[in-house]
Amino acid sequence: MIIDPHTLDLWSCLPAPEEVPEEVSLLADLQSALSLCRPLPSRYRIHQASPAWAPHFWDLLSTIRAGQTITYGELCRLNSLTLGYARAVGHLLSQNRYAILLPCHRVVPADHSTGHYRWGSERKRLLLDYEREHPDEI
C-alpha cells in the first residue's frame, strides 16, 4: 500500500472492518508506530516527492535499527553514490515529513554529532538517547 500525504483520506484507504484482519489494520499500525516511536511496518510505503535518485533512501531508513546511527556518507555508499552526495542526502532527509515513521533522526554527520534536524537538534538527541536506552521496545 502506498501512502500519499496529498490524497490521504485514511477512512477511504481502509476496507470495511470485517474485511481487514486485525494484524493488518493500517490505523492500528499507525497508532502503534506513533505512540511507541516505532517505524511503520515495512509492508507500508510512504510516498514523498523527491528526486529520481532518492526513493531508495526512504526505504533504507527503516533498515537502520533503533539505537544505531549511520552517517550521511555511509548512506551514500550503500546507494553506490559518492561522498559528494552527502549534503544532497542531508537536504533530502530534511524534507522528511514523517520523522518517526521514517527515522531520519538515525542519520548523523561524519563527526557523529546530531547536526541539524528539522524538529530541533535537542529533539534528535532525545530520540537517539531513548532508542539507545530502550532498543528492544522500538
Short mmCIF file of C-alpha atoms in Angstrom, two decimals, residues 2-93:
data_model
loop_
_atom_site.label_atom_id
_atom_site.label_comp_id
_atom_site.label_asym_id
_atom_site.label_seq_id
_atom_site.Cartn_x
_atom_site.Cartn_y
_atom_site.Cartn_z
CA ILE A 2 1.40 3.44 -0.91
CA ILE A 3 0.50 6.35 1.35
CA ASP A 4 0.43 9.73 -0.38
CA PRO A 5 0.01 12.66 2.03
CA HIS A 6 -1.62 14.81 -0.65
CA THR A 7 -4.52 12.42 -1.16
CA LEU A 8 -4.59 10.78 2.26
CA ASP A 9 -8.10 10.06 3.43
CA LEU A 10 -7.48 7.29 5.93
CA TRP A 11 -11.04 6.04 6.07
CA SER A 12 -11.32 5.65 2.30
CA CYS A 13 -7.99 3.76 2.25
CA LEU A 14 -9.28 1.13 4.65
CA PRO A 15 -11.70 -1.59 3.64
CA ALA A 16 -14.72 -2.23 5.84
CA PRO A 17 -13.62 -3.56 9.26
CA GLU A 18 -14.85 -7.08 8.57
CA GLU A 19 -12.52 -7.26 5.55
CA VAL A 20 -9.36 -6.28 7.44
CA PRO A 21 -7.61 -8.82 9.66
CA GLU A 22 -6.63 -7.19 12.95
CA GLU A 23 -2.91 -7.70 12.35
CA VAL A 24 -3.03 -5.75 9.06
CA SER A 25 -5.01 -2.73 10.19
CA LEU A 26 -3.27 0.38 8.90
CA LEU A 27 -4.88 2.54 11.55
CA ALA A 28 -3.65 0.32 14.38
CA ASP A 29 -0.16 0.16 12.88
CA LEU A 30 -0.01 3.95 12.53
CA GLN A 31 -1.22 4.45 16.08
CA SER A 32 1.33 1.97 17.40
CA ALA A 33 4.16 3.47 15.36
CA LEU A 34 3.43 6.99 16.54
CA SER A 35 2.75 6.20 20.19
CA LEU A 36 5.81 3.99 20.59
CA CYS A 37 8.17 5.99 18.32
CA ARG A 38 8.47 2.98 16.03
CA PRO A 39 8.94 2.99 12.26
CA LEU A 40 5.93 1.96 10.22
CA PRO A 41 5.95 -1.77 9.36
CA SER A 42 7.71 -2.47 6.06
CA ARG A 43 4.52 -3.65 4.34
CA TYR A 44 3.56 0.03 4.00
CA ARG A 45 5.30 2.51 1.74
CA ILE A 46 5.13 6.24 2.33
CA HIS A 47 5.34 8.38 -0.78
CA GLN A 48 7.25 11.63 -0.59
CA ALA A 49 8.04 13.85 -3.54
CA SER A 50 11.77 13.56 -4.16
CA PRO A 51 14.38 13.49 -6.94
CA ALA A 52 14.66 10.39 -9.14
CA TRP A 53 17.78 9.19 -7.29
CA ALA A 54 16.17 9.43 -3.86
CA PRO A 55 13.30 6.94 -3.28
CA HIS A 56 15.58 4.12 -2.15
CA PHE A 57 16.85 6.36 0.68
CA TRP A 58 13.39 6.45 2.23
CA ASP A 59 13.27 2.64 2.22
CA LEU A 60 16.76 2.40 3.73
CA LEU A 61 15.79 4.49 6.74
CA SER A 62 13.57 1.73 8.07
CA THR A 63 16.50 -0.73 7.96
CA ILE A 64 18.54 1.31 10.47
CA ARG A 65 17.87 -0.36 13.80
CA ALA A 66 16.78 1.56 16.86
CA GLY A 67 19.76 2.58 18.94
CA GLN A 68 22.05 2.67 15.91
CA THR A 69 23.10 5.52 13.66
CA ILE A 70 24.60 5.78 10.21
CA THR A 71 26.40 8.74 8.66
CA TYR A 72 25.23 10.54 5.55
CA GLY A 73 28.38 9.30 3.80
CA GLU A 74 27.67 5.67 4.76
CA LEU A 75 24.13 6.06 3.47
CA CYS A 76 25.57 7.33 0.18
CA ARG A 77 27.92 4.35 -0.10
CA LEU A 78 25.02 1.94 0.50
CA ASN A 79 23.40 3.51 -2.56
CA SER A 80 26.57 3.44 -4.68
CA LEU A 81 26.80 7.22 -4.58
CA THR A 82 29.98 9.18 -3.99
CA LEU A 83 30.57 11.01 -0.74
CA GLY A 84 29.83 14.21 -2.67
CA TYR A 85 26.13 13.36 -2.42
CA ALA A 86 26.17 13.52 1.40
CA ARG A 87 24.93 17.12 1.52
CA ALA A 88 22.22 16.35 -1.04
CA VAL A 89 21.15 13.37 1.06
CA GLY A 90 21.10 15.60 4.15
CA HIS A 91 18.89 18.08 2.32
CA LEU A 92 16.63 15.26 1.14
CA LEU A 93 16.22 13.92 4.67
#
